[in-house]
Short mmCIF file of C-alpha atoms in Angstrom, two decimals:
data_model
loop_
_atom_site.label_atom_id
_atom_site.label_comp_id
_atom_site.label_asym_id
_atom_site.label_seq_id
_atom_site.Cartn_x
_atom_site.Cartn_y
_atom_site.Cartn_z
CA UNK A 1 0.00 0.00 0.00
CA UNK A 2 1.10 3.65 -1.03
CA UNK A 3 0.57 7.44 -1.36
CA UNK A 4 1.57 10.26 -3.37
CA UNK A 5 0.59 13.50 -4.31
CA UNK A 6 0.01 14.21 -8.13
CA UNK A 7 2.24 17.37 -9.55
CA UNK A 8 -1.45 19.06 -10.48
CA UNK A 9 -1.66 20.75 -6.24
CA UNK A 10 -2.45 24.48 -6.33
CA UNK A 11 -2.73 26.55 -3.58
CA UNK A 12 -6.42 27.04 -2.87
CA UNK A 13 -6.45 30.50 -0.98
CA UNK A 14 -3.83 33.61 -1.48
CA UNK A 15 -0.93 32.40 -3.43
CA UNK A 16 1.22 34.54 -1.02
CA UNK A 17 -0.57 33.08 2.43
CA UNK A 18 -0.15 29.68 1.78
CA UNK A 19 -2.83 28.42 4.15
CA UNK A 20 -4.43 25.69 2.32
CA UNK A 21 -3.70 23.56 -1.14
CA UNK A 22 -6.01 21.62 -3.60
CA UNK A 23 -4.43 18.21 -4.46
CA UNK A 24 -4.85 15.05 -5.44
CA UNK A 25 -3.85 11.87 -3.08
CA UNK A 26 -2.92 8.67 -5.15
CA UNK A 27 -3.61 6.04 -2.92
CA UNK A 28 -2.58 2.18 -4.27
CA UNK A 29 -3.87 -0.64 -2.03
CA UNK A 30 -2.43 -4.25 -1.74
CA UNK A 31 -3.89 -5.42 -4.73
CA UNK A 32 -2.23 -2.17 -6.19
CA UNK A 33 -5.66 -0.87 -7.31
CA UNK A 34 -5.30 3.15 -7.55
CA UNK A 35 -7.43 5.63 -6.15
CA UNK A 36 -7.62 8.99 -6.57
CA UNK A 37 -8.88 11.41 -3.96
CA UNK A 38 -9.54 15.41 -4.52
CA UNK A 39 -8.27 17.23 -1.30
CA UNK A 40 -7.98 20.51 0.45
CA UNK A 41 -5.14 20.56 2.83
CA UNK A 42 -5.01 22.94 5.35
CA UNK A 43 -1.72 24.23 6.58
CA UNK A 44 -2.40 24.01 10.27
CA UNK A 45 -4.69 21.54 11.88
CA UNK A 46 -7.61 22.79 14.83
CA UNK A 47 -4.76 22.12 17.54
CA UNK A 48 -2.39 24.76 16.00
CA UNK A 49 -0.07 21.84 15.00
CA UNK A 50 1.39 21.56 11.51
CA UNK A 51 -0.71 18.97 9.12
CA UNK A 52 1.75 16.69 8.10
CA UNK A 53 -0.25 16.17 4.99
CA UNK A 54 0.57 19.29 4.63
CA UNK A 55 4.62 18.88 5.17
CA UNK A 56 4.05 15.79 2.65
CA UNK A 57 2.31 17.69 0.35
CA UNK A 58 5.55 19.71 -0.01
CA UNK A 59 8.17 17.55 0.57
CA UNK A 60 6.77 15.55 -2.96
CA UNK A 61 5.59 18.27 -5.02
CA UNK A 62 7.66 21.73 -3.57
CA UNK A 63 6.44 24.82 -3.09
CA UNK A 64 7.31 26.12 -6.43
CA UNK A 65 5.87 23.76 -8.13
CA UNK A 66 2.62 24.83 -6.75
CA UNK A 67 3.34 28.07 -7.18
CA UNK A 68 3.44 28.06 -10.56
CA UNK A 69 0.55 24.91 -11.02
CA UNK A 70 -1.10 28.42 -8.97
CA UNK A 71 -0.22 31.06 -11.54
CA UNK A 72 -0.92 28.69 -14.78
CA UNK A 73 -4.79 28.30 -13.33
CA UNK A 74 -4.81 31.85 -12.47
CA UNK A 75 -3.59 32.31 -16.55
CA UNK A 76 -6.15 30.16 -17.52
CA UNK A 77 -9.37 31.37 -15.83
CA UNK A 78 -8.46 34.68 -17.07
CA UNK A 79 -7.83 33.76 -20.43
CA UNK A 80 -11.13 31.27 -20.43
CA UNK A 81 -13.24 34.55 -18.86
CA UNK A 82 -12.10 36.37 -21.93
CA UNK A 83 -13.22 34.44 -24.16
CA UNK A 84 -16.42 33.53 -22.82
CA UNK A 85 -16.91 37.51 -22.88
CA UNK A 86 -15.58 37.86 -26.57
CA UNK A 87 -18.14 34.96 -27.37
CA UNK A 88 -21.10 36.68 -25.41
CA UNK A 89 -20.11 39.87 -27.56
CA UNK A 90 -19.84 38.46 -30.61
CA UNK A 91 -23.09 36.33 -30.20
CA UNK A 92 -25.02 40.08 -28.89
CA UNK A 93 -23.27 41.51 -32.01
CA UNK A 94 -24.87 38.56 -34.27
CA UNK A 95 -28.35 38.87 -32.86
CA UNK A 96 -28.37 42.63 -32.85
CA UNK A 97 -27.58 42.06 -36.91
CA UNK A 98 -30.13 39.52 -37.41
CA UNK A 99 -32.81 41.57 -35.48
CA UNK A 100 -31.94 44.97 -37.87
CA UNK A 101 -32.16 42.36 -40.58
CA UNK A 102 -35.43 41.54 -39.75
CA UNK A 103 -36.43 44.70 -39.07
CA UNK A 104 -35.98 45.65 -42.52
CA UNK A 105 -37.43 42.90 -43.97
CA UNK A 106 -40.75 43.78 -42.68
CA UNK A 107 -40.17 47.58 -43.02
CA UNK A 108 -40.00 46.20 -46.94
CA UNK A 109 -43.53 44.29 -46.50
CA UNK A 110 -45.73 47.55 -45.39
CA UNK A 111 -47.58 48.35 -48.10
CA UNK A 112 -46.58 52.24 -47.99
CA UNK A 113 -42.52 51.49 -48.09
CA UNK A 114 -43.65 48.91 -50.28
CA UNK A 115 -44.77 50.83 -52.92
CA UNK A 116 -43.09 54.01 -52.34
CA UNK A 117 -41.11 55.17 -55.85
CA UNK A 118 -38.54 56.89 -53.68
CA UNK A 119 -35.20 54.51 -54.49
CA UNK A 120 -32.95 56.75 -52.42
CA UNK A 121 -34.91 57.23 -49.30
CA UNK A 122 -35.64 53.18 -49.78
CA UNK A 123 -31.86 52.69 -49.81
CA UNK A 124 -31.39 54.66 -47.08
CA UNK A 125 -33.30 52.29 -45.53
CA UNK A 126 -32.04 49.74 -46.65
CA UNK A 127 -28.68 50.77 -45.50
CA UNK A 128 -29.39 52.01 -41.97
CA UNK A 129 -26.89 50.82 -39.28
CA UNK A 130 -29.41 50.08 -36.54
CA UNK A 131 -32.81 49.82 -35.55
CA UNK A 132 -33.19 53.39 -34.15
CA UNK A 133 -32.19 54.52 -37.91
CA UNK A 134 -34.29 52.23 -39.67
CA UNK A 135 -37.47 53.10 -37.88
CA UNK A 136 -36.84 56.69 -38.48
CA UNK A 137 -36.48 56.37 -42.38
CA UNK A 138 -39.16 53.97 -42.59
CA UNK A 139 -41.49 56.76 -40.60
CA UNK A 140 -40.23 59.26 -43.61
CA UNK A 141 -41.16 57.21 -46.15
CA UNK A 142 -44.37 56.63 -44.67
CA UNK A 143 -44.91 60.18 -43.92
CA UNK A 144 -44.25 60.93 -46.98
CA UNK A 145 -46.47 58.14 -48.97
CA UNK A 146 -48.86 59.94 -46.96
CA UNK A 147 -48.37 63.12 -48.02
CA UNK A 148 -49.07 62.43 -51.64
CA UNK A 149 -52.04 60.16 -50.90
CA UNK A 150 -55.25 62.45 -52.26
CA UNK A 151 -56.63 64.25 -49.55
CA UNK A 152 -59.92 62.57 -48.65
CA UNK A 153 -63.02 64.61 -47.37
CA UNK B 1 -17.48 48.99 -63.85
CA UNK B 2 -15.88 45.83 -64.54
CA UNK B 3 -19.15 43.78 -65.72
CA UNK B 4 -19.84 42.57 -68.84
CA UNK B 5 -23.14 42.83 -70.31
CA UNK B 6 -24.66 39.56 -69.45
CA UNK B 7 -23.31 39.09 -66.28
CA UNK B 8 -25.93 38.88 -63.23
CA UNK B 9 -27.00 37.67 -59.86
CA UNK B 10 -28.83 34.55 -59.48
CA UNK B 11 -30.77 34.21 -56.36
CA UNK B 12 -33.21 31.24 -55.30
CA UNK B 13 -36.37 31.51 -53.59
CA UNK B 14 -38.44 28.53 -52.98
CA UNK B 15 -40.54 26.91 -50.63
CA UNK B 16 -41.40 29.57 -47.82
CA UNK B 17 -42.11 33.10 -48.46
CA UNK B 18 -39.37 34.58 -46.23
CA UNK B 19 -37.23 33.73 -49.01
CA UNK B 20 -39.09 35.36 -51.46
CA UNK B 21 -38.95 38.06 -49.17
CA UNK B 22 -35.67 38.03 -48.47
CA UNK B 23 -34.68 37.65 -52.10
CA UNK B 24 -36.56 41.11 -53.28
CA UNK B 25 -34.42 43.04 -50.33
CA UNK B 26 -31.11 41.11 -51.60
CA UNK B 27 -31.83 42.43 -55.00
CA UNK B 28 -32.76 46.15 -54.00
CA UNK B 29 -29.58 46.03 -52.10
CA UNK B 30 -27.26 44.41 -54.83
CA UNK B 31 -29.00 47.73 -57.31
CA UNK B 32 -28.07 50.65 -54.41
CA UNK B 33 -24.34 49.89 -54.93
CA UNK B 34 -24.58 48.79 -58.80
CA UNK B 35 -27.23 50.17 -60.32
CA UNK B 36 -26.99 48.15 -63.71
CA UNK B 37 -26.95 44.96 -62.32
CA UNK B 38 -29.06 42.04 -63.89
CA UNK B 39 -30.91 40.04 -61.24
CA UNK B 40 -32.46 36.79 -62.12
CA UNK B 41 -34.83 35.11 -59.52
CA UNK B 42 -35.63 31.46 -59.65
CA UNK B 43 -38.70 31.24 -57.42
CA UNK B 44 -41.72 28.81 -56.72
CA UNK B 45 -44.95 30.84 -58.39
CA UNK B 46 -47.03 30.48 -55.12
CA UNK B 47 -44.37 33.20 -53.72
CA UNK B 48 -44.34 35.83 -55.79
CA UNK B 49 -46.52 38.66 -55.30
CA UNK B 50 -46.93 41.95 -57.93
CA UNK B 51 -43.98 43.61 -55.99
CA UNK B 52 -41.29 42.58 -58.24
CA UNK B 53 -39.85 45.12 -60.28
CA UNK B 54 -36.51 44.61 -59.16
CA UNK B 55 -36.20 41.46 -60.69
CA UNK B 56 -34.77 41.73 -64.14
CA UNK B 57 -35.31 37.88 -65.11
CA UNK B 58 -38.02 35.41 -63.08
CA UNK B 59 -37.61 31.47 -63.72
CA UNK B 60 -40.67 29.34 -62.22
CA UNK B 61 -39.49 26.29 -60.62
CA UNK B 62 -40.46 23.07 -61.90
CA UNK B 63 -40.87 21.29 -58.69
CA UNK B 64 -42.99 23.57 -55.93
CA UNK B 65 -41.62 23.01 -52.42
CA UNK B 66 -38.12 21.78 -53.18
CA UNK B 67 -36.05 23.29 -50.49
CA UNK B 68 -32.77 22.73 -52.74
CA UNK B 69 -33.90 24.30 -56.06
CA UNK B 70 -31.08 26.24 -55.79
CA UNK B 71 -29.33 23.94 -57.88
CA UNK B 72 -31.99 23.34 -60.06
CA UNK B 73 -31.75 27.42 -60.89
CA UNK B 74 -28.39 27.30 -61.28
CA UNK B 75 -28.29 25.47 -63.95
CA UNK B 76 -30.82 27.92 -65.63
CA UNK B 77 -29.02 30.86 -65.42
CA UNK B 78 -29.44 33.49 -68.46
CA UNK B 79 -26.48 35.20 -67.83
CA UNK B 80 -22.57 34.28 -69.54
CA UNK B 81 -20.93 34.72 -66.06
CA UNK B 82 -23.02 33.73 -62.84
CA UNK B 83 -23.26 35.22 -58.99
CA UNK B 84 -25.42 32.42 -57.44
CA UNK B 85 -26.27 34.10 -53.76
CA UNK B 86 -28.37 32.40 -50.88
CA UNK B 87 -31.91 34.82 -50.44
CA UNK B 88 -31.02 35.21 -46.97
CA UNK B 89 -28.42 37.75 -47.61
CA UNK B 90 -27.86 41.49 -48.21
CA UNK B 91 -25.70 43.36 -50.28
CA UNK B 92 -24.05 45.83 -48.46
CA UNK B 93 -20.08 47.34 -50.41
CA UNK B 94 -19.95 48.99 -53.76
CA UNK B 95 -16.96 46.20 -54.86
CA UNK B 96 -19.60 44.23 -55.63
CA UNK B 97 -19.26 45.87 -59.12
CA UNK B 98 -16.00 43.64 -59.37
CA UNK B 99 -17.49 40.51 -58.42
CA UNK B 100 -17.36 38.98 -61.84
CA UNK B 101 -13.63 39.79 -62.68
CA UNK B 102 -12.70 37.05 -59.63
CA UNK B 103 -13.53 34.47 -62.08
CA UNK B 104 -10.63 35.01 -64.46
CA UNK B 105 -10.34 31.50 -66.27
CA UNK B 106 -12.47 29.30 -63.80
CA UNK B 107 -15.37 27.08 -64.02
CA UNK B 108 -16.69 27.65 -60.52
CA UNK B 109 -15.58 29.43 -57.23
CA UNK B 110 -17.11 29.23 -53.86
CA UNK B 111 -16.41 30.94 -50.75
CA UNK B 112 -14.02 28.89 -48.40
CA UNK B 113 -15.80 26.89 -45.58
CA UNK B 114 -13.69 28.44 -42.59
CA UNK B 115 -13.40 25.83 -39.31
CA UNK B 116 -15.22 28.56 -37.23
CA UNK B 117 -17.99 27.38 -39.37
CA UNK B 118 -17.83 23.68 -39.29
CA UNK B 119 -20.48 23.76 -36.34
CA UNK B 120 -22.80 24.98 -38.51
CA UNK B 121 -21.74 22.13 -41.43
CA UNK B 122 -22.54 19.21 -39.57
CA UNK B 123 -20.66 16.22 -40.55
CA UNK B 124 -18.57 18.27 -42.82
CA UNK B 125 -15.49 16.48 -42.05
CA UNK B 126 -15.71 13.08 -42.49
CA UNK B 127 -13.24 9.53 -43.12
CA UNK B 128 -12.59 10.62 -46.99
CA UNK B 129 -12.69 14.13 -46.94
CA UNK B 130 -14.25 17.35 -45.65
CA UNK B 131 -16.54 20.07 -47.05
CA UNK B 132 -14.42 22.86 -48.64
CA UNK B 133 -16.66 24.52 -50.67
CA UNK B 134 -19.59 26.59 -49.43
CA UNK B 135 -22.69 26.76 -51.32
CA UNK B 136 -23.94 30.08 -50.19
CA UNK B 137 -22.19 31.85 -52.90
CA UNK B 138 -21.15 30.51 -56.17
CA UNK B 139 -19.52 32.91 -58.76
CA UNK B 140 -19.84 30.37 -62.00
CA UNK B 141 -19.41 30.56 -66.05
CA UNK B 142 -22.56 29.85 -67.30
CA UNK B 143 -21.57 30.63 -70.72
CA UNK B 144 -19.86 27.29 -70.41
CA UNK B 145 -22.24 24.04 -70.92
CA UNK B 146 -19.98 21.78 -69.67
CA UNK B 147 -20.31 24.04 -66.40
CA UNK B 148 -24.42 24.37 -66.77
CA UNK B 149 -24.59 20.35 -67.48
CA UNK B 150 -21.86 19.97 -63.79
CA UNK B 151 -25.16 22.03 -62.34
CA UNK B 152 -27.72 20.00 -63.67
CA UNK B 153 -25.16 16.73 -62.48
CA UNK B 154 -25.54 18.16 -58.64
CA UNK B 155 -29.17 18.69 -59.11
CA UNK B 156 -29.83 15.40 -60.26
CA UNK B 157 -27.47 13.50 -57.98
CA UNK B 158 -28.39 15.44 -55.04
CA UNK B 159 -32.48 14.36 -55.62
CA UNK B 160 -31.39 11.08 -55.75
CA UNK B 161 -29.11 11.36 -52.52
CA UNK B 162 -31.91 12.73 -50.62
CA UNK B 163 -34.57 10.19 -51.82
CA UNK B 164 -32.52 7.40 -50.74
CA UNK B 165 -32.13 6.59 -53.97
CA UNK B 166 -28.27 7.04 -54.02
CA UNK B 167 -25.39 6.68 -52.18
CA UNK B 168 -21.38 5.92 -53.41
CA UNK B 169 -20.73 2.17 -52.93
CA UNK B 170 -17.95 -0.14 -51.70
CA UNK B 171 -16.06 -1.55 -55.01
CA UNK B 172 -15.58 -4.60 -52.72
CA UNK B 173 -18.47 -4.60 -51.07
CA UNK B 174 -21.23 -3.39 -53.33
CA UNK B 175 -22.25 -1.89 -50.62
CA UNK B 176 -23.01 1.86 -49.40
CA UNK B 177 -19.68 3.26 -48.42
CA UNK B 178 -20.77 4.19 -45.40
CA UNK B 179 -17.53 3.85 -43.47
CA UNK B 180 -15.91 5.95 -46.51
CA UNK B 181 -18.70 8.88 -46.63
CA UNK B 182 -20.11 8.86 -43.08
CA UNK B 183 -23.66 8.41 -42.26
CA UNK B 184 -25.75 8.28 -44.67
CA UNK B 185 -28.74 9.53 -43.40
CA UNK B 186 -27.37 12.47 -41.54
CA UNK B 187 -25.70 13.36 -44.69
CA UNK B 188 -28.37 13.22 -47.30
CA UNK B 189 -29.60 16.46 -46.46
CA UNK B 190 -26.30 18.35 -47.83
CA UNK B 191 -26.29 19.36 -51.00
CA UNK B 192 -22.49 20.16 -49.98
CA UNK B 193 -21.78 16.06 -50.08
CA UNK B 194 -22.87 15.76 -54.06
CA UNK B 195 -20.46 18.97 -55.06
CA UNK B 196 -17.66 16.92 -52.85
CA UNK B 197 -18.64 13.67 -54.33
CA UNK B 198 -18.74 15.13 -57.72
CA UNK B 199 -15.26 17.12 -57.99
CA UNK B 200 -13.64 14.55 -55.99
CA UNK B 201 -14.66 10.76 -56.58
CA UNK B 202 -16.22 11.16 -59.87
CA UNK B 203 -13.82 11.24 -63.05
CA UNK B 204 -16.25 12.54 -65.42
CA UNK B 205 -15.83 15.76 -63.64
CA UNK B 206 -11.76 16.21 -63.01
CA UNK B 207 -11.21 18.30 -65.77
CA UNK B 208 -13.62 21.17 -63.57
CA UNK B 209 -11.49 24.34 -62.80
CA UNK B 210 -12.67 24.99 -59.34
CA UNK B 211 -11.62 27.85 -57.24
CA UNK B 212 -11.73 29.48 -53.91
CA UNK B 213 -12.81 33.44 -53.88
CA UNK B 214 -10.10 35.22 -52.43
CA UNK B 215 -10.92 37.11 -49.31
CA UNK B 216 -14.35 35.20 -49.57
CA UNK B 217 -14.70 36.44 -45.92
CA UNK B 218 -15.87 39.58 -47.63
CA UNK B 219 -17.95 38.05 -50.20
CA UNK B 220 -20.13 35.06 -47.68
CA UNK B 221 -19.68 37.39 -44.24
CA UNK B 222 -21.55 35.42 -41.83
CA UNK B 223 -23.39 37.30 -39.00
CA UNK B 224 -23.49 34.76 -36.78
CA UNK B 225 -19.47 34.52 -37.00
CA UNK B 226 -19.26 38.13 -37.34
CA UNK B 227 -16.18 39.27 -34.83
CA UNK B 228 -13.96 35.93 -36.59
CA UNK B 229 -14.74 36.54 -40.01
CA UNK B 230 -14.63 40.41 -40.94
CA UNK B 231 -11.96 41.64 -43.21
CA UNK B 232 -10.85 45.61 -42.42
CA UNK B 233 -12.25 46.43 -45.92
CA UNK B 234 -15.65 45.88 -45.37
CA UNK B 235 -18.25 42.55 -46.02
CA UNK B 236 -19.84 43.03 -50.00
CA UNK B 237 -22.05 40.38 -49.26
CA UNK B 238 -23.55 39.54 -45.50
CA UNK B 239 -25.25 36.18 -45.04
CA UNK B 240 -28.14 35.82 -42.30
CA UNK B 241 -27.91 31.95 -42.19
CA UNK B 242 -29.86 32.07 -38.26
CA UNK B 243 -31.68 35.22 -38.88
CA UNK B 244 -34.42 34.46 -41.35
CA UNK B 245 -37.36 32.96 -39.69
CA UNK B 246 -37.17 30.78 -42.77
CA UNK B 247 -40.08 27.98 -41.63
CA UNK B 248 -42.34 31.10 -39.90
CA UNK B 249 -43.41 33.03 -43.24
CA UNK B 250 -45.98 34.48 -41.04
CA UNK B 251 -43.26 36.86 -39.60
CA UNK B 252 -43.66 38.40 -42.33
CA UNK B 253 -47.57 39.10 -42.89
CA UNK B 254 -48.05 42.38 -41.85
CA UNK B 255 -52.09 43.63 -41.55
CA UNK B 256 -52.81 40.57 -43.56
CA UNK B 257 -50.34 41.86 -46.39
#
């Protein structure tokens, strides 16, 4: 029967306190079946001693080592929250392109933008950069459809 | 101006009316930024309503309902040198006027299938080969018959692919290939298998000069992989692949209209 401490340990709190580690305990029994075993090791035990799992933990793996295991997660979670925002913005960005998109497309199916004989303000239209801008040039080419519809009594 | 006189834009609506829709605003916007251009639509009859001035040619499919008469209409072309476009997709950079000139010598060009796609081309890579081409927009010589009759070819071969009717066999097997191509039935639906099958596995069609549109970014922008696939100088084409409610026509009735 055996135990070790994989290479993966991090320090769980402040990098610079120390206090506690996240590791994994390899334990092989007598039939040498592993097990693996996800702990948090405190520095000091709740009689002020020194956890010699602790002492263990750094005797096999070293305090640098866990240091930088430490700084590489760090690295990684900020990278990984990056890019989770740059694929939230990109997937607003999308949506707010298909919703103008479809905007316009039904701006196109009233009957008085429809019909209107006014290619540039239609273009303008067509061209508008948001939704704000397309619902004001679709109002002027409605207001003006209605402008040159006969009066009626 | 770079185009000839019988060059145009082919553009396929069938099946649901948002296409149809679609396909009058793609026009409109292919005319603000080149005001000569020839538009051909190839559209189911049922769709079409008196609004369609901007069409300069209108081809009646054969088959009502066929969600792939795109390749059908492609092979119907009027025009010497083609712009085949998706309906769901607006015009929006005045180099569109230079379109045609990409073709130089070729047969065909598509747009490059980028891997930030692939999620969206499922099955695209698969034990033989992957999906390079993408069908969205094809700039094509339709002055050519040997390139109108490789149209037809895809047409055909795709009906048959999706009816069950074909699939490439084993040569020791006399089988379906499926091991080769994939599953079938999760890949009879792409119309991008028969182009792959065609240029690749099929000898009566190796002579095909096939090309890639440079900086097809630009020319098959995406909007759902906007922020990966913009190029500084601006999309000419931008494709809504999500954005048109394409099995919800009614999005589109407004007042009954």
């Amino acid at each position: 029967m055996g135990r070790r401490w994989l290479d993966n340990a991090f320090w769980t709190d402040n990098i610079s306190n120390k206090m506690a580690a996240t590791a994994i305990l390899e334990i092989t029994d007598d039939s040498n079946k592993k097990t693996n075993q996800v702990l948090t090791v405190q520095k000091v035990t709740q009689d002020g001693t020194i956890n010699p799992d602790y002492t263990e933990l750094l005797e096999q793996v070293g305090e640098a080592k866990i240091d930088q295991n430490t700084e590489d997660r760090r690295k990684e979670k900020k990278q990984r929250i990056k890019e989770e925002q740059q694929k939230r913005e990109e997937h607003e960005r999308a949506r707010v392109l298909e919703d103008l998109f479809n905007v316009k497309l039904k701006a196109f199916e009233v009957a008085e933008i429809k019909n209107c004989k006014d290619r540039i303000l239609k273009s303008r239209l067509r061209k508008a950069r948001n939704v704000v801008e397309a619902q004001a040039w679709a109002t002027i080419i409605m207001m003006k459809e209605l402008e040159n519809e006969p009066e009626t009594k | 101006m770079n185009q000839k006189p019988n060059d145009g834009f082919l553009i396929v609506a069938s099946k649901t009316k948002s296409f149809y829709i679609s396909a009058k605003f793609l026009a409109e916007s292919i005319k603000d930024y080149m005001p000569d251009a020839k538009v051909c639509l190839v559209v189911d009859e049922d769709l079409i309503d008196d609004h369609n001035h901007m069409f300069d040619h209108m081809i009646f499919t054969e088959r009502q309902d066929d969600y792939r008469a795109k390749l059908w209409g492609m092979s119907k072309s009027p025009f010497d040198r083609t712009l085949y476009l998706d309906a769901d997709m607006e015009c929006c950079h005045e180099d569109v006027e230079g379109v045609f000139e990409l073709l130089g010598d070729h047969d065909m060009m598509f747009t490059e299938i980028k891997d930030i796609q692939r999620p969206i081309f499922k099955t695209s890579v698969f034990p033989a080969g992957k999906f390079t081409y993408n069908g969205g927009v094809c700039l094509y010589n339709s002055s050519r018959s040997r390139v109108i009759d490789f149209m037809y070819r895809w047409w055909e071969l795709y009906c048959l692919q999706k009816n069950d009717l074909w699939w490439p066999t084993d040569p020791d097997t006399g089988k379906w290939a499926e091991k080769r191509y994939g599953d079938r039935h999760d890949m009879k639906w792409w119309d991008q298998f028969t182009l792959w099958y065609l240029l690749n596995e099929d000898p009566q069609w190796n002579d095909m000069s096939v090309g890639i549109i440079p900086e097809g970014e630009r020319y098959n922008e995406y909007s759902l992989f906007w922020a990966n696939m913009r190029n500084e100088k601006g999309a000419v084409f931008r494709h809504y692949s999500r954005g048109l409610s394409k099995d919800n026509p009614a999005m589109y009735t407004i007042n009954g209209q």
